């Protein structure tokens, strides 16, 4: 079984892109891999957050992940801040990365340009991300294309540490899903559906009520033709609907497109398929949300499992570095 690790930030709301592109795959492969899924609450602190809101978002994200079908008895689901070794190895990674390397990270450049307060943590964020991954002897990291550069850095840091101090870390590989796994914004189908872009009508949230989902699909931007065809370049809006319907019903997009001659029925059927796809998640979520103590228990259990591996790695790292044993 391959050791798999991925992290997700407890910010914004989980949307259909997160679900189809990431979470659903995690659920589908949970029995094949030895996987850890981490709610990266420390990463969320790189941008100032309201404590009450952050507290609620961490619980909500855990509940969505479990409601989506991640079994906390099978995978290790935990909060980053519960395992102190993340910060400890994070510091070591900050001392392994160079200033110039971190300065070249495009996500930092983009975020720094957009914010008036740029924390030092925003700058060193990729070092903490490398620590997250390297703590668990991770072989595969399922992430979106946007994280490719951060993952390259994690690999470079592992290799550099190993050559300075002797074999310590497994060098991880990125597992980037095929392009077809990109869900686009319903109002602006040339842009991917995203937590950070403000497009409430173009973003389908996994916790949206059926009526709301129906309305968002009804108003989805298409084009002025009337032919249903799967052609993301020429017909991004229609192709996004076709791709969503295909993904939701496990079919091929071309085959789905062949079944329609008009946009109206395509929109209606896509909405219905998404509502049905999300129904069990929403029902399960309602149960979990009613019992926050159970979620706290799940996270505590995950942290305990994670800590076992993380603390063993830190014993090795301390020894390699010449730090006194605990
Ligand atoms: P983020 O929302 O950026 O924290 O991403 C969480 C996970 O969802 C990552 O693995 C992303 O690759 C994936 N993801 C985010 N947006 C989309 C999208 N529009 N389509 C497919 N996958 C996505
Ligand atoms: N940086 C990732 C994102 O913004 C989240 C993340 C933090 C992560 N640590 C990780 C992803 C470790 C994979 C592995 O989406």
mmCIF file of C-alpha atoms and ligand atoms in Angstrom:
data_model
loop_
_atom_site.group_PDB
_atom_site.id
_atom_site.type_symbol
_atom_site.label_atom_id
_atom_site.label_comp_id
_atom_site.label_asym_id
_atom_site.label_seq_id
_atom_site.Cartn_x
_atom_site.Cartn_y
_atom_site.Cartn_z
ATOM 1 C CA UNK A 1 0.000 0.000 0.000
ATOM 2 C CA UNK A 2 1.350 3.373 -0.951
ATOM 3 C CA UNK A 3 1.588 6.038 1.721
ATOM 4 C CA UNK A 4 -0.560 8.949 0.579
ATOM 5 C CA UNK A 5 -0.825 12.389 2.151
ATOM 6 C CA UNK A 6 -2.850 15.427 1.203
ATOM 7 C CA UNK A 7 -3.863 18.623 2.929
ATOM 8 C CA UNK A 8 -6.866 20.869 2.573
ATOM 9 C CA UNK A 9 -7.322 24.313 4.076
ATOM 10 C CA UNK A 10 -10.280 25.015 6.347
ATOM 11 C CA UNK A 11 -11.163 28.214 4.540
ATOM 12 C CA UNK A 12 -14.122 28.990 2.316
ATOM 13 C CA UNK A 13 -16.767 26.442 1.443
ATOM 14 C CA UNK A 14 -16.230 23.074 -0.191
ATOM 15 C CA UNK A 15 -17.561 23.201 -3.743
ATOM 16 C CA UNK A 16 -18.307 20.776 -6.545
ATOM 17 C CA UNK A 17 -14.774 21.206 -7.951
ATOM 18 C CA UNK A 18 -13.207 20.159 -4.653
ATOM 19 C CA UNK A 19 -15.616 17.253 -4.465
ATOM 20 C CA UNK A 20 -15.297 15.876 -8.013
ATOM 21 C CA UNK A 21 -11.615 16.800 -8.409
ATOM 22 C CA UNK A 22 -10.273 15.769 -5.022
ATOM 23 C CA UNK A 23 -12.505 14.482 -2.225
ATOM 24 C CA UNK A 24 -14.357 11.883 -4.291
ATOM 25 C CA UNK A 25 -11.059 10.331 -5.386
ATOM 26 C CA UNK A 26 -9.813 10.230 -1.819
ATOM 27 C CA UNK A 27 -12.945 8.325 -0.867
ATOM 28 C CA UNK A 28 -12.692 5.964 -3.843
ATOM 29 C CA UNK A 29 -9.076 4.971 -3.130
ATOM 30 C CA UNK A 30 -9.192 4.892 0.656
ATOM 31 C CA UNK A 31 -8.968 1.105 0.818
ATOM 32 C CA UNK A 32 -6.113 0.826 -1.689
ATOM 33 C CA UNK A 33 -3.698 3.229 -0.033
ATOM 34 C CA UNK A 34 -2.457 4.037 3.412
ATOM 35 C CA UNK A 35 -3.728 7.588 3.400
ATOM 36 C CA UNK A 36 -3.558 10.593 5.674
ATOM 37 C CA UNK A 37 -5.803 13.596 5.065
ATOM 38 C CA UNK A 38 -4.898 16.669 7.014
ATOM 39 C CA UNK A 39 -6.983 19.763 7.724
ATOM 40 C CA UNK A 40 -4.187 22.307 7.476
ATOM 41 C CA UNK A 41 -5.366 24.813 10.056
ATOM 42 C CA UNK A 42 -1.873 26.233 10.600
ATOM 43 C CA UNK A 43 -1.639 27.052 6.913
ATOM 44 C CA UNK A 44 -4.934 28.923 7.272
ATOM 45 C CA UNK A 45 -3.264 31.267 9.789
ATOM 46 C CA UNK A 46 -0.959 32.720 7.131
ATOM 47 C CA UNK A 47 -3.812 35.148 6.476
ATOM 48 C CA UNK A 48 -5.456 36.613 9.642
ATOM 49 C CA UNK A 49 -8.666 34.743 10.490
ATOM 50 C CA UNK A 50 -11.537 35.314 12.872
ATOM 51 C CA UNK A 51 -11.085 32.672 15.639
ATOM 52 C CA UNK A 52 -14.777 31.842 15.949
ATOM 53 C CA UNK A 53 -15.050 31.350 12.238
ATOM 54 C CA UNK A 54 -11.876 29.271 12.000
ATOM 55 C CA UNK A 55 -13.033 27.007 14.834
ATOM 56 C CA UNK A 56 -16.329 26.416 13.031
ATOM 57 C CA UNK A 57 -14.674 25.873 9.626
ATOM 58 C CA UNK A 58 -12.316 23.198 10.933
ATOM 59 C CA UNK A 59 -15.226 21.197 12.350
ATOM 60 C CA UNK A 60 -17.313 21.752 9.246
ATOM 61 C CA UNK A 61 -14.550 20.571 6.938
ATOM 62 C CA UNK A 62 -14.024 17.418 9.007
ATOM 63 C CA UNK A 63 -17.778 16.780 8.864
ATOM 64 C CA UNK A 64 -17.925 17.302 5.105
ATOM 65 C CA UNK A 65 -15.027 14.903 4.556
ATOM 66 C CA UNK A 66 -16.589 12.200 6.697
ATOM 67 C CA UNK A 67 -20.024 12.850 5.172
ATOM 68 C CA UNK A 68 -18.454 12.476 1.723
ATOM 69 C CA UNK A 69 -17.476 8.954 2.698
ATOM 70 C CA UNK A 70 -13.977 9.130 4.135
ATOM 71 C CA UNK A 71 -13.960 6.507 6.854
ATOM 72 C CA UNK A 72 -11.956 7.740 9.859
ATOM 73 C CA UNK A 73 -11.312 4.119 10.814
ATOM 74 C CA UNK A 74 -9.673 3.512 7.438
ATOM 75 C CA UNK A 75 -7.824 6.746 6.674
ATOM 76 C CA UNK A 76 -6.092 9.030 9.129
ATOM 77 C CA UNK A 77 -8.109 12.240 9.231
ATOM 78 C CA UNK A 78 -6.676 14.904 11.506
ATOM 79 C CA UNK A 79 -5.984 18.567 12.154
ATOM 80 C CA UNK A 80 -2.439 19.788 11.502
ATOM 81 C CA UNK A 81 -2.249 21.809 14.734
ATOM 82 C CA UNK A 82 -2.978 18.674 16.790
ATOM 83 C CA UNK A 83 0.361 17.177 15.806
ATOM 84 C CA UNK A 84 3.072 19.516 17.054
ATOM 85 C CA UNK A 85 5.734 17.758 14.960
ATOM 86 C CA UNK A 86 4.435 19.689 11.923
ATOM 87 C CA UNK A 87 5.677 22.973 13.358
ATOM 88 C CA UNK A 88 8.864 21.378 14.587
ATOM 89 C CA UNK A 89 9.816 19.917 11.211
ATOM 90 C CA UNK A 90 8.461 23.098 9.602
ATOM 91 C CA UNK A 91 11.266 25.034 11.268
ATOM 92 C CA UNK A 92 13.849 22.517 10.096
ATOM 93 C CA UNK A 93 12.483 22.872 6.538
ATOM 94 C CA UNK A 94 12.701 26.662 6.778
ATOM 95 C CA UNK A 95 16.372 26.150 7.557
ATOM 96 C CA UNK A 96 16.730 23.752 4.628
ATOM 97 C CA UNK A 97 15.006 25.964 2.032
ATOM 98 C CA UNK A 98 16.742 29.046 0.722
ATOM 99 C CA UNK A 99 15.294 32.536 0.737
ATOM 100 C CA UNK A 100 15.589 32.696 -3.047
ATOM 101 C CA UNK A 101 13.744 29.420 -3.505
ATOM 102 C CA UNK A 102 10.798 30.582 -1.403
ATOM 103 C CA UNK A 103 10.765 33.947 -3.152
ATOM 104 C CA UNK A 104 10.209 32.204 -6.488
ATOM 105 C CA UNK A 105 6.946 30.553 -5.402
ATOM 106 C CA UNK A 106 4.246 31.917 -7.695
ATOM 107 C CA UNK A 107 1.438 31.411 -5.185
ATOM 108 C CA UNK A 108 3.325 33.621 -2.724
ATOM 109 C CA UNK A 109 3.915 36.290 -5.341
ATOM 110 C CA UNK A 110 0.245 36.337 -6.334
ATOM 111 C CA UNK A 111 -1.105 36.342 -2.784
ATOM 112 C CA UNK A 112 1.419 38.924 -1.593
ATOM 113 C CA UNK A 113 0.432 41.253 -4.414
ATOM 114 C CA UNK A 114 -3.230 41.021 -3.441
ATOM 115 C CA UNK A 115 -2.784 41.586 0.313
ATOM 116 C CA UNK A 116 -1.769 44.654 2.257
ATOM 117 C CA UNK A 117 -0.465 42.609 5.194
ATOM 118 C CA UNK A 118 1.962 39.920 4.082
ATOM 119 C CA UNK A 119 2.865 37.650 7.010
ATOM 120 C CA UNK A 120 6.243 35.940 7.246
ATOM 121 C CA UNK A 121 4.217 32.718 7.478
ATOM 122 C CA UNK A 122 2.776 33.325 4.015
ATOM 123 C CA UNK A 123 6.352 33.409 2.761
ATOM 124 C CA UNK A 124 7.480 30.231 4.570
ATOM 125 C CA UNK A 125 4.194 28.364 3.903
ATOM 126 C CA UNK A 126 5.789 25.936 1.388
ATOM 127 C CA UNK A 127 8.384 24.878 4.007
ATOM 128 C CA UNK A 128 5.556 23.912 6.370
ATOM 129 C CA UNK A 129 3.835 22.093 3.516
ATOM 130 C CA UNK A 130 7.048 20.155 2.838
ATOM 131 C CA UNK A 131 7.171 19.228 6.530
ATOM 132 C CA UNK A 132 3.548 17.987 6.388
ATOM 133 C CA UNK A 133 4.460 15.625 3.595
ATOM 134 C CA UNK A 134 7.916 14.484 4.742
ATOM 135 C CA UNK A 135 6.826 13.660 8.299
ATOM 136 C CA UNK A 136 4.912 10.617 7.077
ATOM 137 C CA UNK A 137 7.316 8.983 4.587
ATOM 138 C CA UNK A 138 4.799 9.979 1.950
ATOM 139 C CA UNK A 139 5.121 8.432 -1.503
ATOM 140 C CA UNK A 140 2.149 10.025 -3.283
ATOM 141 C CA UNK A 141 0.586 13.446 -2.851
ATOM 142 C CA UNK A 142 -2.735 13.905 -4.643
ATOM 143 C CA UNK A 143 -3.057 17.644 -5.321
ATOM 144 C CA UNK A 144 -4.368 19.978 -7.955
ATOM 145 C CA UNK A 145 -2.190 21.433 -10.640
ATOM 146 C CA UNK A 146 -1.804 24.680 -8.666
ATOM 147 C CA UNK A 147 0.284 22.851 -6.038
ATOM 148 C CA UNK A 148 2.829 21.449 -8.481
ATOM 149 C CA UNK A 149 5.503 24.021 -7.635
ATOM 150 C CA UNK A 150 5.115 23.523 -3.883
ATOM 151 C CA UNK A 151 5.486 19.805 -4.359
ATOM 152 C CA UNK A 152 8.643 20.241 -6.432
ATOM 153 C CA UNK A 153 10.063 22.246 -3.539
ATOM 154 C CA UNK A 154 9.159 19.507 -1.040
ATOM 155 C CA UNK A 155 11.052 17.036 -3.242
ATOM 156 C CA UNK A 156 14.071 19.340 -3.499
ATOM 157 C CA UNK A 157 14.143 19.817 0.271
ATOM 158 C CA UNK A 158 13.948 16.066 0.890
ATOM 159 C CA UNK A 159 16.820 15.424 -1.513
ATOM 160 C CA UNK A 160 18.919 18.260 -0.056
ATOM 161 C CA UNK A 161 18.370 17.125 3.540
ATOM 162 C CA UNK A 162 19.172 13.515 2.617
ATOM 163 C CA UNK A 163 22.414 14.490 0.926
ATOM 164 C CA UNK A 164 23.496 16.770 3.781
ATOM 165 C CA UNK A 165 22.597 14.528 6.692
ATOM 166 C CA UNK A 166 22.132 11.033 5.240
ATOM 167 C CA UNK A 167 19.021 9.164 4.051
ATOM 168 C CA UNK A 168 16.151 10.438 6.183
ATOM 169 C CA UNK A 169 13.150 11.270 4.011
ATOM 170 C CA UNK A 170 11.222 9.496 1.288
ATOM 171 C CA UNK A 171 11.135 11.736 -1.802
ATOM 172 C CA UNK A 172 7.409 12.212 -2.584
ATOM 173 C CA UNK A 173 5.717 12.195 -5.987
ATOM 174 C CA UNK A 174 2.813 14.402 -7.019
ATOM 175 C CA UNK A 175 -0.349 12.634 -8.181
ATOM 176 C CA UNK A 176 -2.121 15.234 -10.294
ATOM 177 C CA UNK A 177 -5.545 14.251 -11.617
ATOM 178 C CA UNK A 178 -6.247 14.293 -15.379
ATOM 179 C CA UNK A 179 -7.314 17.671 -16.797
ATOM 180 C CA UNK A 180 -10.874 16.448 -17.212
ATOM 181 C CA UNK A 181 -11.172 16.710 -13.425
ATOM 182 C CA UNK A 182 -11.350 20.493 -13.657
ATOM 183 C CA UNK A 183 -14.756 21.823 -12.843
ATOM 184 C CA UNK A 184 -15.299 25.299 -14.254
ATOM 185 C CA UNK A 185 -17.252 28.249 -12.863
ATOM 186 C CA UNK A 186 -20.882 28.154 -14.075
ATOM 187 C CA UNK A 187 -20.926 31.894 -14.733
ATOM 188 C CA UNK A 188 -17.445 32.119 -16.251
ATOM 189 C CA UNK A 189 -16.668 28.692 -17.721
ATOM 190 C CA UNK A 190 -13.136 29.653 -18.774
ATOM 191 C CA UNK A 191 -12.149 29.948 -15.131
ATOM 192 C CA UNK A 192 -12.032 27.083 -12.662
ATOM 193 C CA UNK A 193 -14.564 26.904 -9.873
ATOM 194 C CA UNK A 194 -12.702 28.259 -6.867
ATOM 195 C CA UNK A 195 -13.060 29.014 -3.169
ATOM 196 C CA UNK A 196 -11.106 32.199 -3.427
ATOM 197 C CA UNK A 197 -12.880 33.829 -6.362
ATOM 198 C CA UNK A 198 -16.098 35.608 -5.524
ATOM 199 C CA UNK A 199 -18.658 34.054 -7.874
ATOM 200 C CA UNK A 200 -21.544 32.848 -5.692
ATOM 201 C CA UNK A 201 -23.800 32.023 -8.647
ATOM 202 C CA UNK A 202 -21.038 30.233 -10.528
ATOM 203 C CA UNK A 203 -19.930 28.079 -7.585
ATOM 204 C CA UNK A 204 -21.964 25.052 -6.519
ATOM 205 C CA UNK A 205 -21.317 24.322 -2.848
ATOM 206 C CA UNK A 206 -21.628 20.742 -1.668
ATOM 207 C CA UNK A 207 -23.922 21.962 1.111
ATOM 208 C CA UNK A 208 -26.172 24.049 -1.161
ATOM 209 C CA UNK A 209 -29.851 23.177 -0.900
ATOM 210 C CA UNK A 210 -31.348 21.333 -3.900
ATOM 211 C CA UNK A 211 -33.355 24.416 -4.917
ATOM 212 C CA UNK A 212 -30.220 26.531 -4.956
ATOM 213 C CA UNK A 213 -28.324 23.940 -6.999
ATOM 214 C CA UNK A 214 -31.186 23.809 -9.480
ATOM 215 C CA UNK A 215 -31.190 27.597 -9.843
ATOM 216 C CA UNK A 216 -27.422 27.831 -10.324
ATOM 217 C CA UNK A 217 -27.505 25.264 -13.132
ATOM 218 C CA UNK A 218 -30.546 26.861 -14.736
ATOM 219 C CA UNK A 219 -28.653 30.161 -14.942
ATOM 220 C CA UNK A 220 -25.364 28.628 -16.071
ATOM 221 C CA UNK A 221 -23.709 30.493 -18.937
ATOM 222 C CA UNK A 222 -23.705 28.538 -22.226
ATOM 223 C CA UNK A 223 -23.393 30.049 -25.722
ATOM 224 C CA UNK A 224 -25.582 31.365 -28.520
ATOM 225 C CA UNK A 225 -25.604 28.155 -30.547
ATOM 226 C CA UNK A 226 -27.975 25.346 -29.775
ATOM 227 C CA UNK A 227 -25.906 22.250 -30.398
ATOM 228 C CA UNK A 228 -24.901 20.019 -27.490
ATOM 229 C CA UNK A 229 -21.361 18.821 -28.054
ATOM 230 C CA UNK A 230 -18.395 18.065 -25.766
ATOM 231 C CA UNK A 231 -15.770 20.539 -26.939
ATOM 232 C CA UNK A 232 -14.206 22.437 -23.986
ATOM 233 C CA UNK A 233 -12.239 24.793 -26.254
ATOM 234 C CA UNK A 234 -15.065 26.003 -28.486
ATOM 235 C CA UNK A 235 -17.961 25.445 -26.091
ATOM 236 C CA UNK A 236 -16.665 25.815 -22.525
ATOM 237 C CA UNK A 237 -20.030 26.393 -20.824
ATOM 238 C CA UNK A 238 -21.888 23.491 -22.422
ATOM 239 C CA UNK A 239 -18.859 21.203 -22.096
ATOM 240 C CA UNK A 240 -18.593 21.988 -18.390
ATOM 241 C CA UNK A 241 -22.220 20.940 -17.892
ATOM 242 C CA UNK A 242 -21.627 17.789 -19.935
ATOM 243 C CA UNK A 243 -18.457 17.017 -17.956
ATOM 244 C CA UNK A 244 -20.225 17.505 -14.637
ATOM 245 C CA UNK A 245 -23.129 15.295 -15.705
ATOM 246 C CA UNK A 246 -20.684 12.676 -16.998
ATOM 247 C CA UNK A 247 -18.654 12.747 -13.779
ATOM 248 C CA UNK A 248 -21.765 12.614 -11.611
ATOM 249 C CA UNK A 249 -23.140 9.592 -13.464
ATOM 250 C CA UNK A 250 -19.815 7.881 -14.283
ATOM 251 C CA UNK A 251 -20.200 8.137 -18.030
ATOM 252 C CA UNK A 252 -18.158 9.384 -20.946
ATOM 253 C CA UNK A 253 -18.741 13.079 -21.810
ATOM 254 C CA UNK A 254 -19.143 12.431 -25.566
ATOM 255 C CA UNK A 255 -21.733 9.767 -24.883
ATOM 256 C CA UNK A 256 -23.581 12.114 -22.506
ATOM 257 C CA UNK A 257 -23.551 14.936 -25.080
ATOM 258 C CA UNK A 258 -25.017 12.638 -27.740
ATOM 259 C CA UNK A 259 -28.137 12.252 -25.618
ATOM 260 C CA UNK A 260 -29.145 15.940 -25.871
ATOM 261 C CA UNK A 261 -30.269 18.347 -28.548
ATOM 262 C CA UNK A 262 -31.194 21.297 -26.302
ATOM 263 C CA UNK A 263 -29.551 23.182 -23.444
ATOM 264 C CA UNK A 264 -32.605 23.288 -21.153
ATOM 265 C CA UNK A 265 -32.887 19.530 -20.550
ATOM 266 C CA UNK A 266 -29.092 19.243 -20.223
ATOM 267 C CA UNK A 267 -29.117 21.852 -17.449
ATOM 268 C CA UNK A 268 -32.069 20.246 -15.696
ATOM 269 C CA UNK A 269 -30.551 16.756 -15.822
ATOM 270 C CA UNK A 270 -27.150 17.993 -14.659
ATOM 271 C CA UNK A 271 -28.760 19.760 -11.699
ATOM 272 C CA UNK A 272 -30.712 16.649 -10.823
ATOM 273 C CA UNK A 273 -27.665 14.387 -11.084
ATOM 274 C CA UNK A 274 -25.651 16.698 -8.832
ATOM 275 C CA UNK A 275 -28.489 16.931 -6.304
ATOM 276 C CA UNK A 276 -28.693 13.113 -6.214
ATOM 277 C CA UNK A 277 -24.921 12.782 -6.014
ATOM 278 C CA UNK A 278 -24.776 15.132 -3.044
ATOM 279 C CA UNK A 279 -27.901 13.950 -1.278
ATOM 280 C CA UNK A 280 -26.251 11.234 0.849
ATOM 281 C CA UNK A 281 -23.402 13.625 1.722
ATOM 282 C CA UNK A 282 -25.873 16.290 2.831
ATOM 283 C CA UNK A 283 -27.917 13.841 4.913
ATOM 284 C CA UNK A 284 -24.849 12.459 6.617
ATOM 285 C CA UNK A 285 -23.530 15.979 7.162
ATOM 286 C CA UNK A 286 -26.708 16.989 8.976
ATOM 287 C CA UNK A 287 -26.273 14.081 11.401
ATOM 288 C CA UNK A 288 -22.619 14.851 12.042
ATOM 289 C CA UNK A 289 -23.232 18.569 12.448
ATOM 290 C CA UNK A 290 -25.753 17.787 15.177
ATOM 291 C CA UNK A 291 -23.041 15.992 17.167
ATOM 292 C CA UNK A 292 -19.845 18.083 17.272
ATOM 293 C CA UNK A 293 -18.462 15.951 20.099
ATOM 294 C CA UNK A 294 -18.315 12.994 17.690
ATOM 295 C CA UNK A 295 -16.300 15.073 15.214
ATOM 296 C CA UNK A 296 -13.928 16.097 17.980
ATOM 297 C CA UNK A 297 -13.506 12.426 18.843
ATOM 298 C CA UNK A 298 -12.745 11.558 15.207
ATOM 299 C CA UNK A 299 -10.086 14.272 15.003
ATOM 300 C CA UNK A 300 -8.539 13.203 18.310
ATOM 301 C CA UNK A 301 -8.314 9.628 17.062
ATOM 302 C CA UNK A 302 -6.715 10.776 13.802
ATOM 303 C CA UNK A 303 -4.185 12.922 15.651
ATOM 304 C CA UNK A 304 -3.178 10.012 17.824
ATOM 305 C CA UNK A 305 -2.544 7.801 14.782
ATOM 306 C CA UNK A 306 -0.663 10.559 12.938
ATOM 307 C CA UNK A 307 1.506 11.372 15.952
ATOM 308 C CA UNK A 308 2.940 7.848 16.045
ATOM 309 C CA UNK A 309 4.575 8.196 12.641
ATOM 310 C CA UNK A 310 5.370 11.886 13.036
ATOM 311 C CA UNK A 311 7.178 11.460 16.332
ATOM 312 C CA UNK A 312 9.236 8.541 14.997
ATOM 313 C CA UNK A 313 10.325 10.722 12.053
ATOM 314 C CA UNK A 314 11.320 13.528 14.404
ATOM 315 C CA UNK A 315 13.485 11.170 16.482
ATOM 316 C CA UNK A 316 15.356 10.354 13.252
ATOM 317 C CA UNK A 317 15.581 13.996 12.191
ATOM 318 C CA UNK A 318 16.847 15.194 15.577
ATOM 319 C CA UNK A 319 19.517 12.531 15.550
ATOM 320 C CA UNK A 320 20.658 13.395 12.001
ATOM 321 C CA UNK A 321 20.827 17.082 12.850
ATOM 322 C CA UNK A 322 22.796 16.588 16.066
ATOM 323 C CA UNK A 323 20.028 17.839 18.349
ATOM 324 C CA UNK A 324 19.994 16.173 21.781
ATOM 325 C CA UNK A 325 17.550 13.241 22.063
ATOM 326 C CA UNK A 326 14.321 13.883 23.973
HETATM 327 P P1 LIG B 1 -8.440 24.196 -2.643
HETATM 328 O O1 LIG B 1 -9.901 24.521 -2.800
HETATM 329 O O2 LIG B 1 -7.590 25.019 -3.549
HETATM 330 O O3 LIG B 1 -7.975 24.142 -1.213
HETATM 331 O O4 LIG B 1 -8.268 22.722 -3.205
HETATM 332 C C1 LIG B 1 -8.615 21.548 -2.511
HETATM 333 C C2 LIG B 1 -8.554 20.397 -3.510
HETATM 334 O O5 LIG B 1 -9.605 20.503 -4.497
HETATM 335 C C3 LIG B 1 -7.243 20.362 -4.311
HETATM 336 O O6 LIG B 1 -6.784 19.032 -4.426
HETATM 337 C C4 LIG B 1 -7.627 20.917 -5.662
HETATM 338 O O7 LIG B 1 -6.839 20.386 -6.695
HETATM 339 C C5 LIG B 1 -9.085 20.505 -5.841
HETATM 340 N N1 LIG B 1 -9.830 21.497 -6.656
HETATM 341 C C6 LIG B 1 -10.032 22.797 -6.327
HETATM 342 N N2 LIG B 1 -10.776 23.430 -7.278
HETATM 343 C C7 LIG B 1 -11.058 22.503 -8.242
HETATM 344 C C8 LIG B 1 -11.808 22.547 -9.482
HETATM 345 N N3 LIG B 1 -12.441 23.645 -9.900
HETATM 346 N N4 LIG B 1 -11.889 21.406 -10.209
HETATM 347 C C9 LIG B 1 -11.280 20.278 -9.790
HETATM 348 N N5 LIG B 1 -10.554 20.177 -8.649
HETATM 349 C C10 LIG B 1 -10.445 21.270 -7.860
HETATM 350 N N1 LIG B 2 -1.082 24.064 0.018
HETATM 351 C C1 LIG B 2 -2.216 23.199 -0.195
HETATM 352 C C2 LIG B 2 -3.373 24.009 -0.830
HETATM 353 O O1 LIG B 2 -3.424 25.200 -0.663
HETATM 354 C C3 LIG B 2 -2.687 22.611 1.110
HETATM 355 C C4 LIG B 2 -1.634 21.767 1.749
HETATM 356 C C5 LIG B 2 -0.932 22.054 2.869
HETATM 357 C C6 LIG B 2 -1.169 20.503 1.272
HETATM 358 N N2 LIG B 2 -0.083 21.031 3.170
HETATM 359 C C7 LIG B 2 -0.201 20.079 2.221
HETATM 360 C C8 LIG B 2 -1.493 19.701 0.183
HETATM 361 C C9 LIG B 2 0.497 18.858 2.056
HETATM 362 C C10 LIG B 2 -0.813 18.483 0.030
HETATM 363 C C11 LIG B 2 0.170 18.085 0.959
HETATM 364 O O2 LIG B 2 -4.243 23.415 -1.456
#
